[in-house]
Structure formats: structure tokens, C-alpha cells
Amino acid sequence: MSQQEWAAQALQSFDAVVGATEGFRSRAGQRRMAEQVAHTFSLAQLGKVEEGPDGEAPPPQRAIAVVQAGTGVGKSLAYSVPAIAMAISRGTRVLISTATVALQEQLVNKDLPALAARMEQPFKFALAKGRGRYVCKLKLERLAGTGEAHSPEEEDLFAEEEASHRAARPRQETEARMKFYATMADVLAKGAWDGDRDSLEVPPESEVWSPVAAESSSCTGKHCPAFSQCTYYDRRKALVAAQVIVANHDLLLSSLGARLLPELDNCLLVVDEAHHLPATALDQFACEADLSRLTWIDRLASRALRIGALVEVEEIADIPNHSARLRAALQDVARLVMDVYGEQLRAPKPAWGGRARPQAPGMPTRARVTGGVLPEALVEPLGQMAHHAEGFLNALRAIAKALRAEIRDKPDEARRLSTLYAQVGALAPRLEGVHATAQLLLQDAPEGAVPAAKWFTLEVEGDFIVVKAHASPILPGNTLRNHLWSAVRGAVLTSATLTSCGQFDFFLREAGLFGDETVTTLEVPSPFDYALQGTLIATETVADPREAQAFTAEMVDALLTDLAMVESGALVLFTSRDQMRQAVDALPTAMRSSVLVQTALPRTQLLARHRERVAHGDPSIIFGMQSFGEGLDLPGALCESLFITKLPFAPPDDPVGESRAEWLRAAGRDPFSELVVPATAIRLAQWVGRAIRTEEDRAHVYCYDKRLVRTSYGQRLLKGLPPFALERRAAG
């Protein structure tokens, strides 16, 4: 088929599905999006590119579409039908990446099964998760008997971190853990549980789950004696057979080059909730190293020497030197960090907009490296740290290779050898983290180039004072361009909020697509009549919102007056816990029974109670923080009033953001205008999007931050919001 025929056929499939769906109305915007998806994927040149007459293969043709689809467009159907139809025609696969587990599960459990029943061409689909969400049967067998991560004769892997917790752990808690692991093993053996953490009736806390997780560093794969019954590899088989795979942004980025997901140069990629992709990229490529708790190095060296000798690996001769020198280098770095930055690290952390506060347990203080230029004293020990970590890692890789060969050649000893592999592998990620952190800390940026963010933290954990080193890229766009888009041939990125202040430019820069000639943008407006369905009420306080104490007091008074008028469902969004606490404390007795506070109940229980109250005709008001500003679907009476207490500017205390702002200022640019305002515009649009969810909804949106209507950047923010009828309300 030609490109035009592929696109036409994919669009025909979309029209057929829409026509076959009872009660479904055709939407012009949805079809326009489907048309763009079909056209984009038809242009992408997948797989191996044929050589030209000169024997050279020309650059493959790429095609990427960035589509903002307003609330109510029906973007999931608009991208899934043409993408799947195109993939079937072209003999390839579709990879859908989302930001949240909730949307993953909605696609796999609801949307795709319904679609498979309606489409003419049959297709299989599967959910892809990180391996750490599945149980390792070998680990579970050991734990079911002891309640600890290893049998009693084995050393504790994480002695320093867990020593105080384990010593203080009541006997009944240890017994409860043993019983829990034994129960897990039993239901797994009986087939009553599939080994997926998320399918447990009550998913366990990370501390309990981590010892049984199927992590790659401790897995021998096909050489494992339990491989034929492995939950994770069973799921991998399902992925191989599926034409549609639903993953998430974390997995998409963490598995680049790992062959877990389809090869990006030979599949069709859909990135849903794409506005989260830049932040996920920064998290994925950041790194840290603990400079204080170091006995794991001795334990790893001891294990590596013992196991390396068993499998006759020559490289173990270097381990004593590398481990000793690595430990010394880490100690030197920690000492020098305290020499240089100790005053900052010991100082109480200033509260944003307030006085300094004492350091709370688990709340680290931080010292950032100005301009990304390390003090000269730190360069040499960090170089030693990187060098000896790399040497140590090379020895571990040789041991792992030899162990896998032994397991393959001696199947009768596979279980014992797999246990040895896990003992070394469980600590290897720490060594890799030390190596990566040292390398990024040592990275110098040429004059005018973008530096990395570099910082150190100090925190108190139990009896330990812990100093850590951190490093991160500061521009997600560069990271995504180099690691993701360089491999992608055809992609569609979509979300309800990709424009900022009415333009795509900010997202394109953040996502690494600005200036890319293969990128097409499309804005599909919501089918809702916002001017008719909603009103934005801008209340102007006397107090400046930057004067936190005075503003919050005045805002709470105005909020309580407006809340007294609520007759059905309402959502109040706060920008800080302190702000929400003051509002809760000020609630009159008669109103308290109507308010559900985010911190008081699990999210699912809180929303269920909210729905019950509204269904019974009672007023119900949710007090929520920023996480409630996205992803909540409260149609109709569930959210007839939305209250935004303050514009959701991100607090300027993130080291990556600080480093980026510093770099922009050094280049004569304005970080507030370039970064803060566009990011706030996207967040505010998400918040406001909670108000109108269907074509029948009617809602009032209240904002108590006068900067929205009184400042030039407020006017920019308004451009990114739905065109509600605007009412301004003066103070008092």
C-alpha cells in the first residue's frame, strides 16, 4: 500500500468503529484528530531502510504529531483506532505510553477490550509494567520461611539502613511478616494470585514488597531454576504476542535499549498525558550517591571475592584495591563537602515565604553547587570515586558473566548459583549509582553550554547523619532528544494541556521537539460551550498573594463565605498544606460535616464518600492539594463549584529548577517569564479542567488570586484557560 492508502484505510476503520458504537455521536474534533494520527503514522518509515544506488542508506523518514485534545474530544478513541488499524496493515505494533497506572488500567481493562469487540481486524493487547512490580519466586521462597531477605547464615544486605528499624521491630511484626510472605507463597502456588503487586487485595508497603521484587540486578533470567514459572517472564511472553502494548513513561524511558518494549524505530508510539514526559525524563536521568553509609562496599567486596573465586574469575584480584580506594574516596568527598558546604547544610531550612524552621526528621537540608562548577578540592576525590567504581563494576560484570555460564552448564546447581548471583546483584545498583553520580558531578559544561544541576544534602535517619551527592540534567528537552527521539520514527503526543498561554512552544522545548522539522502541531478544541456552561469568578483580595500570612487569612474568609452557598459537590484546591490547615481550622461547626479533607482518607474512600453524599442530595466539599488538581473526573453535580485558592506557582526550591533559572539569568534571559509562567499555565489549565467534564455540566470556578486579572502574566495565564464568562469581584 501507499502512504495515502494506509492513512485512508486507518481513517475508514475509525469511521466504522464510531458508526458501530450505539449511542455514540460523531465529533468533528475527534475525527480531525484521528485524521492527523492516521496521516502522521502513514508517513513514518519503519524498520530497516533500503540502501540507495550509492550503497548508502538515506536517513529514514520520521513523523511526529503533537495534539492538544480538549476535554470531551475523546482522544483515546481518536488515537487508538487509526494507530491499531495502521499497525495491522503495516505488520507492526503500537506502543502506548501513559503517565499514570490509572490510565494504563483504563486502557487495558476497559477501552481496548471494547475496541477489540468493534474493530473488524482482531488484535491482542497487553499491559507492560516494570519488573519490580512482579514477585520473584526464589526470593519469596526464602522469605516465606524466615521473614527476612536472606537466610540466617547470610549477611544482611542493608545493615546500616535497617539496623535501627530491625532492632526496634517488635517480635509480632516480624512474625506478621513471615505469615504475610507465607500466605503470598501459598496463594501464588495455588494459582489464586498472579504475582503482580497491583493485583493483591491490599498492595503492600514498599518496605515489605522490596525484598521479594523481581529486580533485574538479582535476576538470572532464563538460567533461573524458577524461570518456567516466573510471573515476570510470563508477562513478557504476552508482550511478544501483542500488537498493542500499554506502558508508562517511566518504563518507556528506563527500558531504552533494553529490548523490553518494541524497538522504537519499528513501531508506532503514542504518548498520552504527554505533558508529564519532560518531568519524568528529569527524574529518570537524575542520580544520587550516599557518601556516609559505606559498609555495603565491604559486604559487596567480600561476596564478590568469595563468589568470584568459586567461578574462577581472574578480575577479582583488583577488587580489594578498588573497594578500599572507593570507600576512601567517598569518605574524602563527604568530609570535603562538610568543609565547603557545612554551614549551609547545618542551617535550618527557610520556609518558603516565612522564617527559618528547624530541620524535621527525614527532611534534608541542601547545598547547591553554584553554576555547576565544583570546588577544586572536590575534583580529585570525585575522580577517584568514578575510577574505582568503574573498576569494581568491571569485576562484577565478569563475575555475573561467569555465574550465568555456570548456571547454564550445571543445571543441577542452578538454584544455589542463582542465589549467589542475587547476593552480588542486589548491591550492584548502588555501585552503579555511585559511578553515574560521580561522572555527572565531574561533567564540565563549555562556556555558554548547559551545566548539570549538582547538589549535596544532609539528613538525619535514626542514629545516622547522612550526606548524599546528587546530580541531574536541567533541560529535559536535551535528554529526550538524545535518548528518545533519536530512536523514534513515528509518534503522536497528546494531552488536554500541551499549549501554554495559547502556544505550543514551551511544551515543544521541554519535550525536545522544538525546531524539529518532522513535528506537526494540532489543537483540537473541546466540544463544550464554556462561555455558556461555566463562569470564572476572579476575587481580588486586598492582601498581596506573596504576603502569605495576610493573604491566607483574607482568602480563607472569602472562601468560607462562598462555601456556605454550595448545595452539591465542590472541590477546593490548595497550594500548600499550611494553607489547607488554616482553612480547615476556620471551618464553622455547621460546615465541618460537609468537608472531606484529602489527608484524612485514602483517595478512593474519600471520592466514594463524596459521590454518596452528592447522590443523597447533600452538599459535599473536597479539600485537596495539587495532586487532586489532575486526573479527578467529577462530572455533573459532583463538581458544580471549583475553588482555586492561589495560583499554582511551583515553589522555587527545587535544585534542578534553581540551576536552570541561574543558567538562564547568566544568559540574560528571564526564568520567570520563560519557565515559571508557562509551567504554571499548564498546571492551572489542569486544575480548571476539573470543572466541566460533559456537555451537560454547569460550573462556577472561583480564583482568589488577583494576579490572574491584575498582571500581564496573569493575562497570559487566562489565554490558556477555557473561554468562561468572566466576573471580577472586588475585595470585601
mmCIF file of N, CA, C and O in Angstrom, residues 5 22 41 62 80 167 174 215 246 250 296 320 322 358 370 428 466 513 602 722 731:
data_model
loop_
_atom_site.group_PDB
_atom_site.id
_atom_site.type_symbol
_atom_site.label_atom_id
_atom_site.label_comp_id
_atom_site.label_asym_id
_atom_site.label_seq_id
_atom_site.Cartn_x
_atom_site.Cartn_y
_atom_site.Cartn_z
ATOM 1 N N GLU A 5 -2.941 5.327 0.993
ATOM 2 C CA GLU A 5 -3.862 4.195 1.192
ATOM 3 C C GLU A 5 -3.853 3.736 2.647
ATOM 4 O O GLU A 5 -4.902 3.399 3.208
ATOM 5 N N GLU A 22 -23.204 2.061 19.546
ATOM 6 C CA GLU A 22 -24.558 2.526 19.829
ATOM 7 C C GLU A 22 -24.539 3.762 20.723
ATOM 8 O O GLU A 22 -23.850 3.799 21.741
ATOM 9 N N PHE A 41 1.217 8.623 11.107
ATOM 10 C CA PHE A 41 1.771 7.267 11.128
ATOM 11 C C PHE A 41 1.983 6.702 9.719
ATOM 12 O O PHE A 41 2.827 5.833 9.520
ATOM 13 N N ARG A 62 10.868 10.460 9.299
ATOM 14 C CA ARG A 62 10.228 10.494 10.611
ATOM 15 C C ARG A 62 8.981 11.370 10.537
ATOM 16 O O ARG A 62 8.889 12.263 9.698
ATOM 17 N N SER A 80 -6.296 5.555 19.208
ATOM 18 C CA SER A 80 -6.129 4.103 19.252
ATOM 19 C C SER A 80 -6.621 3.407 17.982
ATOM 20 O O SER A 80 -5.931 2.524 17.446
ATOM 21 N N ALA A 167 16.159 -3.535 64.877
ATOM 22 C CA ALA A 167 16.323 -3.683 66.318
ATOM 23 C C ALA A 167 15.056 -3.260 67.051
ATOM 24 O O ALA A 167 14.690 -3.838 68.082
ATOM 25 N N THR A 174 7.709 -9.007 63.073
ATOM 26 C CA THR A 174 8.493 -9.974 62.310
ATOM 27 C C THR A 174 7.671 -11.223 62.025
ATOM 28 O O THR A 174 7.679 -11.757 60.910
ATOM 29 N N GLU A 215 13.731 -7.750 40.696
ATOM 30 C CA GLU A 215 14.618 -6.725 40.146
ATOM 31 C C GLU A 215 15.635 -7.333 39.186
ATOM 32 O O GLU A 215 16.116 -8.452 39.392
ATOM 33 N N VAL A 246 0.595 -1.411 26.284
ATOM 34 C CA VAL A 246 0.345 -0.213 27.079
ATOM 35 C C VAL A 246 1.377 -0.145 28.192
ATOM 36 O O VAL A 246 1.403 -0.999 29.091
ATOM 37 N N ASP A 250 7.696 6.158 32.724
ATOM 38 C CA ASP A 250 8.875 5.678 33.452
ATOM 39 C C ASP A 250 9.476 4.466 32.762
ATOM 40 O O ASP A 250 10.691 4.380 32.560
ATOM 41 N N TRP A 296 28.280 -1.334 52.999
ATOM 42 C CA TRP A 296 27.836 -2.164 51.887
ATOM 43 C C TRP A 296 28.987 -2.447 50.917
ATOM 44 O O TRP A 296 29.003 -3.493 50.251
ATOM 45 N N PRO A 320 39.921 -5.928 46.023
ATOM 46 C CA PRO A 320 40.326 -5.325 47.303
ATOM 47 C C PRO A 320 40.815 -3.881 47.143
ATOM 48 O O PRO A 320 40.469 -3.009 47.940
ATOM 49 N N HIS A 322 40.134 -1.736 44.572
ATOM 50 C CA HIS A 322 39.051 -0.853 44.145
ATOM 51 C C HIS A 322 38.090 -0.555 45.292
ATOM 52 O O HIS A 322 37.662 0.593 45.464
ATOM 53 N N PRO A 358 13.241 24.659 62.025
ATOM 54 C CA PRO A 358 14.188 23.607 62.358
ATOM 55 C C PRO A 358 14.005 22.414 61.428
ATOM 56 O O PRO A 358 12.909 22.184 60.912
ATOM 57 N N THR A 370 26.949 26.201 42.873
ATOM 58 C CA THR A 370 26.633 27.370 42.052
ATOM 59 C C THR A 370 27.225 27.236 40.654
ATOM 60 O O THR A 370 28.415 26.940 40.490
ATOM 61 N N ALA A 428 24.671 -4.349 43.400
ATOM 62 C CA ALA A 428 25.267 -3.732 42.212
ATOM 63 C C ALA A 428 24.647 -2.378 41.851
ATOM 64 O O ALA A 428 25.367 -1.458 41.456
ATOM 65 N N VAL A 466 23.377 11.507 57.453
ATOM 66 C CA VAL A 466 23.629 11.026 56.102
ATOM 67 C C VAL A 466 23.892 12.203 55.164
ATOM 68 O O VAL A 466 23.072 13.117 55.060
ATOM 69 N N LEU A 513 11.401 18.783 21.157
ATOM 70 C CA LEU A 513 10.885 18.736 19.783
ATOM 71 C C LEU A 513 10.857 20.093 19.100
ATOM 72 O O LEU A 513 10.466 20.189 17.935
ATOM 73 N N PRO A 602 -7.931 7.738 52.475
ATOM 74 C CA PRO A 602 -7.386 7.322 51.177
ATOM 75 C C PRO A 602 -8.241 7.890 50.052
ATOM 76 O O PRO A 602 -9.462 8.038 50.195
ATOM 77 N N PRO A 722 -10.035 27.788 29.403
ATOM 78 C CA PRO A 722 -11.250 27.774 28.585
ATOM 79 C C PRO A 722 -11.927 29.144 28.610
ATOM 80 O O PRO A 722 -11.812 29.885 29.591
ATOM 81 N N ALA A 731 -12.371 43.281 46.338
ATOM 82 C CA ALA A 731 -12.134 42.877 47.721
ATOM 83 C C ALA A 731 -13.241 43.387 48.628
ATOM 84 O O ALA A 731 -13.782 44.475 48.432
#
